[in-house]
């Protein structure tokens, strides 16, 4: 189906490039991030929504220019795809896929099995019996993987399976046992739900890249250290049982209030790579301290330093793909979500472009990390 003039118009006008010069590294041409990344064998991309691509021409133009790959922020989640049992709605995802196809951008799928973004009918159904849980999972995979197989070759098959240790922002309730987070899938199928999901995906599509995605494993803190241990334990047990898995997504929702150690994070990425798995940074953004300290220049410099450290450590460890969760502060979940937002009147400056769509120092930090350059 052809795209509306509205979706294409902004690209022809290219409003973004004209005012986006200030943070281009002196040693790099003023190229889009995707080109800079690609020149060194990396992939840069970002999360998008079909609605923004259709309704916000500047957003669409920016993504068309900068991203080499896109991820649906909502459209491939369970509640969007199967709001009622047996009734699938792929219209929002199809719109996004058409846009991506037009601009020849690969799309990652996010996410098949997750404790969140589930429609109300799922929890009672999957906790009824293991057989019912498996049937629900397989029916979802049957429909969604068949529908998207031509356009989506990489899926977050299991999202956020690891339980948050004590000391995390959102710790598990006391009494939780084991490494896996409470979820209807865990209650319905037991701890083997992760393996069941990965096997079911592989069975339906032999060449699909199967990814397991999680967060809270980046910082230099006791709870992140414990979450890394839990994730590695899960990955080793999957490997020992020959469960199919190709890649691990590390979300990278960074927080400035947490310490970060490049050496620890690099070693973690290497540990995952040593299991024969690829590593992707799937959802990078940065939460500032609350309240933020200093003017925009100082705040942006601090965010950029953290991003450069993080991305460089990820690349040194062997990650080849880095995606941001959105591209401009204006449309970031970081100010939509009350639990993480700053006080009214201020927003986290945690993405490569600011509210007015100017490139920030974070853009430059990513460019320099892709190029293997120091923070500069
Ligand atoms: O950014 C997304 C937010 O707008 C949604 O309300 C939420 C629930 O669907 O999901 C957010 O994206 C999350 C992603 O799917 C998984 N990792 C954490 C992301 C931020 O919460």
CSV table of C-alpha atoms and ligand atoms in Angstrom, one decimal:
chain,number,residue,atom,x,y,z
A,1,UNK,CA,0.0,0.0,0.0
A,2,UNK,CA,1.5,3.4,-0.9
A,3,UNK,CA,2.5,5.8,1.9
A,4,UNK,CA,0.5,9.0,2.3
A,5,UNK,CA,2.1,12.2,1.1
A,6,UNK,CA,2.3,13.3,4.7
A,7,UNK,CA,4.6,10.5,5.6
A,8,UNK,CA,6.9,11.1,2.6
A,9,UNK,CA,6.7,14.9,2.4
A,10,UNK,CA,9.1,15.6,5.3
A,11,UNK,CA,11.8,13.4,3.9
A,12,UNK,CA,11.7,15.4,0.7
A,13,UNK,CA,11.9,18.6,2.6
A,14,UNK,CA,14.6,17.2,4.9
A,15,UNK,CA,14.1,19.8,7.6
A,16,UNK,CA,16.4,18.2,10.1
A,17,UNK,CA,19.8,18.2,8.5
A,18,UNK,CA,19.9,22.0,8.1
A,19,UNK,CA,20.1,22.7,11.8
A,20,UNK,CA,21.8,19.6,13.0
A,21,UNK,CA,25.4,20.5,12.6
A,22,UNK,CA,26.6,21.6,16.0
A,23,UNK,CA,27.6,18.2,17.4
A,24,UNK,CA,29.0,16.5,14.4
A,25,UNK,CA,32.5,15.2,15.3
A,26,UNK,CA,35.1,17.2,13.5
A,27,UNK,CA,36.7,14.0,12.3
A,28,UNK,CA,33.5,12.6,10.8
A,29,UNK,CA,31.5,14.0,7.9
A,30,UNK,CA,28.0,15.2,8.7
A,31,UNK,CA,26.5,11.9,8.0
A,32,UNK,CA,23.5,10.2,9.5
A,33,UNK,CA,24.3,7.9,12.4
A,34,UNK,CA,23.3,4.8,10.4
A,35,UNK,CA,26.0,5.6,7.9
A,36,UNK,CA,28.7,6.3,10.5
A,37,UNK,CA,27.8,3.0,12.2
A,38,UNK,CA,27.7,1.1,9.0
A,39,UNK,CA,31.1,2.4,7.9
A,40,UNK,CA,32.6,0.4,10.8
A,41,UNK,CA,30.3,-2.6,10.5
A,42,UNK,CA,27.8,-1.6,13.2
A,43,UNK,CA,24.0,-1.1,13.0
A,44,UNK,CA,22.3,1.9,14.6
A,45,UNK,CA,18.5,2.1,14.9
A,46,UNK,CA,15.7,3.2,17.2
A,47,UNK,CA,12.2,2.4,18.5
A,48,UNK,CA,9.4,4.0,16.6
A,49,UNK,CA,5.6,4.0,16.7
A,50,UNK,CA,3.3,3.8,13.7
A,51,UNK,CA,1.3,6.8,15.0
A,52,UNK,CA,4.4,9.0,15.2
A,53,UNK,CA,5.6,7.9,11.7
A,54,UNK,CA,2.1,8.9,10.3
A,55,UNK,CA,1.4,12.0,12.4
A,56,UNK,CA,4.7,13.7,13.1
A,57,UNK,CA,6.5,14.4,9.9
A,58,UNK,CA,9.7,15.7,11.6
A,59,UNK,CA,9.9,12.5,13.6
A,60,UNK,CA,9.5,10.4,10.5
A,61,UNK,CA,12.1,12.4,8.6
A,62,UNK,CA,14.6,12.1,11.4
A,63,UNK,CA,14.2,8.3,11.7
A,64,UNK,CA,14.3,7.9,7.9
A,65,UNK,CA,17.6,9.9,8.0
A,66,UNK,CA,19.3,8.4,11.0
A,67,UNK,CA,18.1,4.9,11.7
A,68,UNK,CA,19.3,1.8,9.8
A,69,UNK,CA,16.8,-0.4,11.6
A,70,UNK,CA,13.6,0.2,13.5
A,71,UNK,CA,11.7,-1.5,16.4
A,72,UNK,CA,8.0,-1.1,17.1
A,73,UNK,CA,7.6,0.5,20.6
A,74,UNK,CA,4.0,-1.0,20.9
A,75,UNK,CA,2.8,-2.5,17.7
A,76,UNK,CA,4.2,-6.0,18.1
A,77,UNK,CA,3.3,-6.5,21.8
A,78,UNK,CA,0.7,-9.0,22.7
A,79,UNK,CA,-2.0,-6.6,23.8
A,80,UNK,CA,-1.8,-4.8,20.4
A,81,UNK,CA,-1.6,-8.0,18.3
A,82,UNK,CA,-4.2,-10.1,20.1
A,83,UNK,CA,-6.5,-8.0,22.2
A,84,UNK,CA,-9.0,-10.8,22.5
A,85,UNK,CA,-8.4,-14.4,22.3
A,86,UNK,CA,-8.3,-15.4,18.6
A,87,UNK,CA,-8.8,-11.9,17.3
A,88,UNK,CA,-5.6,-10.6,15.9
A,89,UNK,CA,-5.1,-7.0,14.9
A,90,UNK,CA,-1.9,-6.4,12.9
A,91,UNK,CA,-3.0,-3.1,11.3
A,92,UNK,CA,-0.7,-0.9,13.4
A,93,UNK,CA,2.3,-3.2,12.9
A,94,UNK,CA,1.5,-3.5,9.2
A,95,UNK,CA,1.6,0.3,8.9
A,96,UNK,CA,5.0,0.4,10.5
A,97,UNK,CA,6.2,-2.5,8.3
A,98,UNK,CA,5.1,-0.6,5.2
A,99,UNK,CA,6.9,2.5,6.2
A,100,UNK,CA,10.1,0.5,7.0
A,101,UNK,CA,9.8,-1.4,3.7
A,102,UNK,CA,9.5,1.9,1.8
A,103,UNK,CA,12.7,3.1,3.4
A,104,UNK,CA,14.4,-0.3,3.2
A,105,UNK,CA,14.9,-0.5,6.9
A,106,UNK,CA,14.9,-3.9,8.7
A,107,UNK,CA,12.6,-4.3,11.6
A,108,UNK,CA,13.1,-6.1,14.9
A,109,UNK,CA,10.2,-7.8,16.6
A,110,UNK,CA,9.4,-6.9,20.2
A,111,UNK,CA,8.1,-8.9,22.1
A,112,UNK,CA,6.4,-12.3,21.9
A,113,UNK,CA,6.5,-13.5,25.5
A,114,UNK,CA,6.5,-10.8,28.2
A,115,UNK,CA,4.9,-10.3,31.6
A,116,UNK,CA,3.8,-6.8,30.6
A,117,UNK,CA,1.6,-5.5,27.8
A,118,UNK,CA,-0.7,-8.5,28.1
A,119,UNK,CA,-4.4,-8.1,27.4
A,120,UNK,CA,-6.7,-9.0,30.4
A,121,UNK,CA,-7.7,-12.4,29.0
A,122,UNK,CA,-4.2,-13.8,28.9
A,123,UNK,CA,-3.3,-14.3,32.6
A,124,UNK,CA,-6.5,-16.3,33.6
A,125,UNK,CA,-6.1,-18.4,30.4
A,126,UNK,CA,-2.4,-19.3,30.8
A,127,UNK,CA,-2.6,-19.9,34.5
A,128,UNK,CA,-5.5,-22.4,34.1
A,129,UNK,CA,-3.3,-25.3,33.1
A,130,UNK,CA,0.1,-25.9,31.4
A,131,UNK,CA,-1.6,-27.3,28.3
A,132,UNK,CA,-3.8,-24.2,28.0
A,133,UNK,CA,-0.7,-22.0,28.5
A,134,UNK,CA,1.2,-23.7,25.8
A,135,UNK,CA,-1.8,-23.6,23.4
A,136,UNK,CA,-2.1,-19.8,23.9
A,137,UNK,CA,1.6,-19.3,23.3
A,138,UNK,CA,1.7,-21.5,20.2
A,139,UNK,CA,-1.5,-19.9,18.7
A,140,UNK,CA,0.1,-16.5,19.2
A,141,UNK,CA,3.4,-17.6,17.6
A,142,UNK,CA,1.5,-19.4,14.7
A,143,UNK,CA,-0.3,-16.2,13.7
A,144,UNK,CA,2.3,-13.6,14.4
A,145,UNK,CA,5.4,-15.3,13.1
A,146,UNK,CA,3.6,-16.4,9.9
A,147,UNK,CA,2.3,-12.9,9.4
A,148,UNK,CA,5.7,-11.2,9.9
A,149,UNK,CA,8.1,-13.8,8.5
A,150,UNK,CA,8.9,-11.8,5.3
A,151,UNK,CA,9.7,-8.6,7.2
A,152,UNK,CA,10.9,-9.4,10.7
A,153,UNK,CA,13.9,-11.7,10.9
A,154,UNK,CA,14.8,-11.0,14.6
A,155,UNK,CA,12.4,-11.3,17.5
A,156,UNK,CA,12.6,-10.7,21.2
A,157,UNK,CA,11.1,-14.1,21.8
A,158,UNK,CA,11.3,-13.7,25.6
A,159,UNK,CA,11.4,-10.3,27.2
A,160,UNK,CA,12.6,-9.5,30.7
A,161,UNK,CA,12.5,-13.0,32.2
A,162,UNK,CA,15.0,-12.3,35.0
A,163,UNK,CA,13.7,-11.3,38.5
A,164,UNK,CA,14.9,-8.0,39.9
A,165,UNK,CA,17.2,-8.7,42.9
A,166,UNK,CA,16.8,-6.8,46.2
A,167,UNK,CA,18.1,-3.2,45.8
A,168,UNK,CA,16.6,-2.8,42.3
A,169,UNK,CA,14.1,0.0,41.5
A,170,UNK,CA,11.3,-2.5,41.4
A,171,UNK,CA,12.4,-5.5,43.5
A,172,UNK,CA,10.5,-8.7,43.4
A,173,UNK,CA,8.1,-9.4,46.3
A,174,UNK,CA,9.7,-11.1,49.2
A,175,UNK,CA,9.6,-14.8,49.0
A,176,UNK,CA,10.2,-15.0,45.3
A,177,UNK,CA,12.4,-17.9,44.6
A,178,UNK,CA,14.6,-18.6,41.7
A,179,UNK,CA,16.1,-16.4,39.0
A,180,UNK,CA,12.9,-15.8,37.0
A,181,UNK,CA,10.5,-13.0,37.5
A,182,UNK,CA,6.9,-13.6,38.5
A,183,UNK,CA,4.8,-13.7,35.3
A,184,UNK,CA,1.6,-15.4,34.1
A,185,UNK,CA,3.9,-17.5,31.8
A,186,UNK,CA,6.0,-18.6,34.7
A,187,UNK,CA,2.9,-19.5,36.8
A,188,UNK,CA,1.3,-21.3,33.9
A,189,UNK,CA,4.2,-23.2,32.5
A,190,UNK,CA,6.8,-23.2,35.2
A,191,UNK,CA,10.5,-22.1,34.7
A,192,UNK,CA,10.6,-24.0,31.5
A,193,UNK,CA,8.4,-21.4,29.8
A,194,UNK,CA,11.6,-19.7,28.4
A,195,UNK,CA,12.8,-22.9,26.7
A,196,UNK,CA,9.3,-23.7,25.5
A,197,UNK,CA,9.0,-20.3,23.9
A,198,UNK,CA,12.4,-20.4,22.2
A,199,UNK,CA,11.8,-24.0,20.9
A,200,UNK,CA,8.3,-23.0,19.6
A,201,UNK,CA,9.8,-20.0,17.7
A,202,UNK,CA,12.6,-22.1,16.2
A,203,UNK,CA,10.1,-24.8,15.2
A,204,UNK,CA,8.0,-22.2,13.3
A,205,UNK,CA,10.9,-20.4,11.6
A,206,UNK,CA,14.3,-22.2,11.3
A,207,UNK,CA,16.3,-19.1,10.3
A,208,UNK,CA,14.7,-16.5,12.6
A,209,UNK,CA,17.1,-14.8,15.0
A,210,UNK,CA,15.9,-15.7,18.5
A,211,UNK,CA,16.7,-13.0,21.0
A,212,UNK,CA,16.2,-12.9,24.8
A,213,UNK,CA,16.0,-9.3,26.0
A,214,UNK,CA,16.5,-7.9,29.5
A,215,UNK,CA,17.4,-4.8,31.5
A,216,UNK,CA,19.0,-3.8,34.8
A,217,UNK,CA,22.3,-5.6,34.0
A,218,UNK,CA,24.4,-2.6,33.0
A,219,UNK,CA,25.3,-0.7,36.3
A,220,UNK,CA,28.1,-1.2,38.7
A,221,UNK,CA,25.9,-2.0,41.6
A,222,UNK,CA,25.2,-5.1,43.8
A,223,UNK,CA,21.7,-5.5,42.3
A,224,UNK,CA,22.9,-5.3,38.7
A,225,UNK,CA,25.7,-7.7,39.6
A,226,UNK,CA,23.2,-10.2,40.9
A,227,UNK,CA,21.0,-9.7,37.9
A,228,UNK,CA,24.0,-10.4,35.6
A,229,UNK,CA,24.7,-13.6,37.5
A,230,UNK,CA,21.0,-14.6,37.1
A,231,UNK,CA,21.0,-13.9,33.4
A,232,UNK,CA,24.2,-15.8,32.8
A,233,UNK,CA,22.9,-18.8,34.8
A,234,UNK,CA,19.8,-18.9,32.6
A,235,UNK,CA,21.8,-18.6,29.4
A,236,UNK,CA,24.1,-21.4,30.6
A,237,UNK,CA,21.2,-23.7,31.5
A,238,UNK,CA,19.6,-23.0,28.1
A,239,UNK,CA,22.9,-23.8,26.3
A,240,UNK,CA,23.4,-27.0,28.4
A,241,UNK,CA,19.9,-28.2,27.4
A,242,UNK,CA,20.5,-27.3,23.7
A,243,UNK,CA,17.7,-24.8,23.7
A,244,UNK,CA,17.8,-22.6,20.6
A,245,UNK,CA,18.9,-19.0,21.2
A,246,UNK,CA,21.0,-16.7,19.0
A,247,UNK,CA,21.3,-13.4,20.7
A,248,UNK,CA,20.9,-11.5,24.0
A,249,UNK,CA,19.4,-8.0,24.0
A,250,UNK,CA,20.7,-5.7,26.7
A,251,UNK,CA,18.2,-2.9,26.9
A,252,UNK,CA,20.5,-0.2,28.2
A,253,UNK,CA,18.0,2.0,30.1
A,254,UNK,CA,20.9,3.8,31.9
A,255,UNK,CA,20.5,5.9,35.0
A,256,UNK,CA,23.0,8.6,35.9
A,257,UNK,CA,22.5,8.1,39.6
A,258,UNK,CA,24.0,4.6,39.2
A,259,UNK,CA,27.7,3.9,38.9
A,260,UNK,CA,29.0,2.4,35.7
A,261,UNK,CA,32.2,0.4,35.2
A,262,UNK,CA,33.2,0.0,31.5
A,263,UNK,CA,35.5,-3.0,32.5
A,264,UNK,CA,32.7,-4.8,34.4
A,265,UNK,CA,30.2,-4.2,31.6
A,266,UNK,CA,32.7,-5.2,28.8
A,267,UNK,CA,33.4,-8.5,30.7
A,268,UNK,CA,29.7,-9.2,30.9
A,269,UNK,CA,29.2,-8.7,27.2
A,270,UNK,CA,32.2,-11.0,26.6
A,271,UNK,CA,30.8,-13.6,29.0
A,272,UNK,CA,27.6,-13.7,26.8
A,273,UNK,CA,29.6,-13.8,23.6
A,274,UNK,CA,31.7,-16.7,25.0
A,275,UNK,CA,28.4,-18.7,25.1
A,276,UNK,CA,28.2,-18.4,21.4
A,277,UNK,CA,25.6,-15.7,21.5
A,278,UNK,CA,25.4,-12.3,19.8
A,279,UNK,CA,24.8,-9.2,21.9
A,280,UNK,CA,22.7,-6.3,20.9
A,281,UNK,CA,22.0,-3.1,22.8
A,282,UNK,CA,18.3,-2.8,22.2
A,283,UNK,CA,16.8,0.2,24.1
A,284,UNK,CA,19.4,2.7,25.1
A,285,UNK,CA,18.3,5.9,26.8
A,286,UNK,CA,19.5,7.8,29.9
A,287,UNK,CA,17.6,8.9,33.0
A,288,UNK,CA,19.2,11.9,34.6
A,289,UNK,CA,19.5,12.5,38.3
A,290,UNK,CA,16.5,14.0,39.9
A,291,UNK,CA,16.6,17.0,40.0
A,292,UNK,CA,19.1,17.4,37.2
A,293,UNK,CA,22.2,19.4,38.0
A,294,UNK,CA,23.5,22.3,35.9
A,295,UNK,CA,22.4,23.9,32.6
A,296,UNK,CA,21.6,22.0,29.4
A,297,UNK,CA,25.2,22.0,28.3
A,298,UNK,CA,26.4,20.5,31.5
A,299,UNK,CA,23.6,18.0,31.6
A,300,UNK,CA,24.1,16.9,28.0
A,301,UNK,CA,27.9,16.6,28.6
A,302,UNK,CA,27.3,14.2,31.5
A,303,UNK,CA,24.8,12.1,29.5
A,304,UNK,CA,27.2,12.0,26.6
A,305,UNK,CA,30.1,10.9,28.7
A,306,UNK,CA,28.1,8.0,30.1
A,307,UNK,CA,26.8,7.0,26.7
A,308,UNK,CA,30.2,7.0,25.2
A,309,UNK,CA,31.6,4.9,28.0
A,310,UNK,CA,28.7,2.5,27.7
A,311,UNK,CA,28.6,2.1,24.0
A,312,UNK,CA,32.4,1.8,23.7
A,313,UNK,CA,32.4,-0.9,26.4
A,314,UNK,CA,29.6,-2.7,24.6
A,315,UNK,CA,31.5,-2.6,21.2
A,316,UNK,CA,34.8,-3.7,22.8
A,317,UNK,CA,32.9,-6.6,24.3
A,318,UNK,CA,31.6,-7.6,20.9
A,319,UNK,CA,28.2,-5.9,20.4
A,320,UNK,CA,27.6,-4.9,16.8
A,321,UNK,CA,24.1,-3.3,17.1
A,322,UNK,CA,23.0,-0.4,19.1
A,323,UNK,CA,19.4,0.9,19.2
A,324,UNK,CA,18.0,3.8,21.1
A,325,UNK,CA,14.5,3.7,22.6
A,326,UNK,CA,13.2,6.6,20.5
A,327,UNK,CA,15.3,9.2,19.0
A,328,UNK,CA,14.2,12.6,20.4
A,329,UNK,CA,13.4,13.6,24.1
A,330,UNK,CA,10.1,14.9,22.8
A,331,UNK,CA,8.5,11.5,22.2
A,332,UNK,CA,10.4,9.5,24.9
A,333,UNK,CA,8.6,7.2,27.4
A,334,UNK,CA,11.0,8.8,30.0
A,335,UNK,CA,8.6,11.8,30.3
A,336,UNK,CA,5.3,9.9,29.6
A,337,UNK,CA,5.9,7.4,32.3
A,338,UNK,CA,5.2,9.1,35.7
A,339,UNK,CA,7.4,6.8,37.7
A,340,UNK,CA,10.5,7.8,35.8
A,341,UNK,CA,9.7,11.3,34.7
A,342,UNK,CA,11.3,14.4,36.1
A,343,UNK,CA,9.2,17.1,37.8
A,344,UNK,CA,6.8,18.9,35.5
A,345,UNK,CA,8.5,21.4,33.2
A,346,UNK,CA,11.6,19.3,32.8
A,347,UNK,CA,12.4,16.2,30.8
A,348,UNK,CA,15.2,13.7,30.8
A,349,UNK,CA,17.7,14.6,28.1
A,350,UNK,CA,18.5,11.0,27.4
A,351,UNK,CA,18.3,10.5,23.6
A,352,UNK,CA,20.4,11.7,20.7
A,353,UNK,CA,18.0,14.6,19.8
A,354,UNK,CA,16.4,17.2,22.1
A,355,UNK,CA,12.8,18.3,22.2
A,356,UNK,CA,13.3,20.7,19.3
A,357,UNK,CA,15.1,18.0,17.3
A,358,UNK,CA,18.6,19.5,17.6
A,359,UNK,CA,21.4,17.0,17.8
A,360,UNK,CA,22.8,16.8,21.3
A,361,UNK,CA,26.2,15.8,22.6
A,362,UNK,CA,24.8,12.3,23.0
A,363,UNK,CA,24.6,12.0,19.2
A,364,UNK,CA,28.2,12.9,19.0
A,365,UNK,CA,29.1,10.4,21.7
A,366,UNK,CA,27.4,7.6,19.7
A,367,UNK,CA,29.1,8.7,16.5
A,368,UNK,CA,32.5,8.7,18.2
A,369,UNK,CA,31.9,5.3,19.8
A,370,UNK,CA,30.9,3.8,16.5
A,371,UNK,CA,34.1,5.3,15.0
A,372,UNK,CA,36.2,3.9,17.8
A,373,UNK,CA,37.2,7.4,18.8
A,374,UNK,CA,37.7,8.7,22.4
A,375,UNK,CA,34.9,10.8,24.0
A,376,UNK,CA,36.8,13.8,22.6
B,1,LIG,O1,8.2,2.7,25.9
B,1,LIG,C1,7.2,1.8,26.2
B,1,LIG,C2,6.0,2.5,26.9
B,1,LIG,O2,5.5,3.6,26.2
B,1,LIG,C3,4.9,1.4,27.1
B,1,LIG,O3,3.9,2.0,27.9
B,1,LIG,C4,5.5,0.2,27.9
B,1,LIG,C5,4.4,-0.9,28.0
B,1,LIG,O4,4.1,-1.4,26.7
B,1,LIG,O5,6.6,-0.3,27.2
B,1,LIG,C6,7.6,0.7,27.0
B,1,LIG,O6,8.7,0.0,26.4
B,1,LIG,C7,9.4,-0.9,27.3
B,1,LIG,C8,9.9,-2.0,26.4
B,1,LIG,O7,8.8,-2.6,25.7
B,1,LIG,C9,10.6,-3.1,27.2
B,1,LIG,N1,11.7,-2.5,28.0
B,1,LIG,C10,11.4,-1.3,28.8
B,1,LIG,C11,10.7,-0.3,27.9
B,1,LIG,C12,10.4,1.0,28.7
B,1,LIG,O8,9.5,0.7,29.7
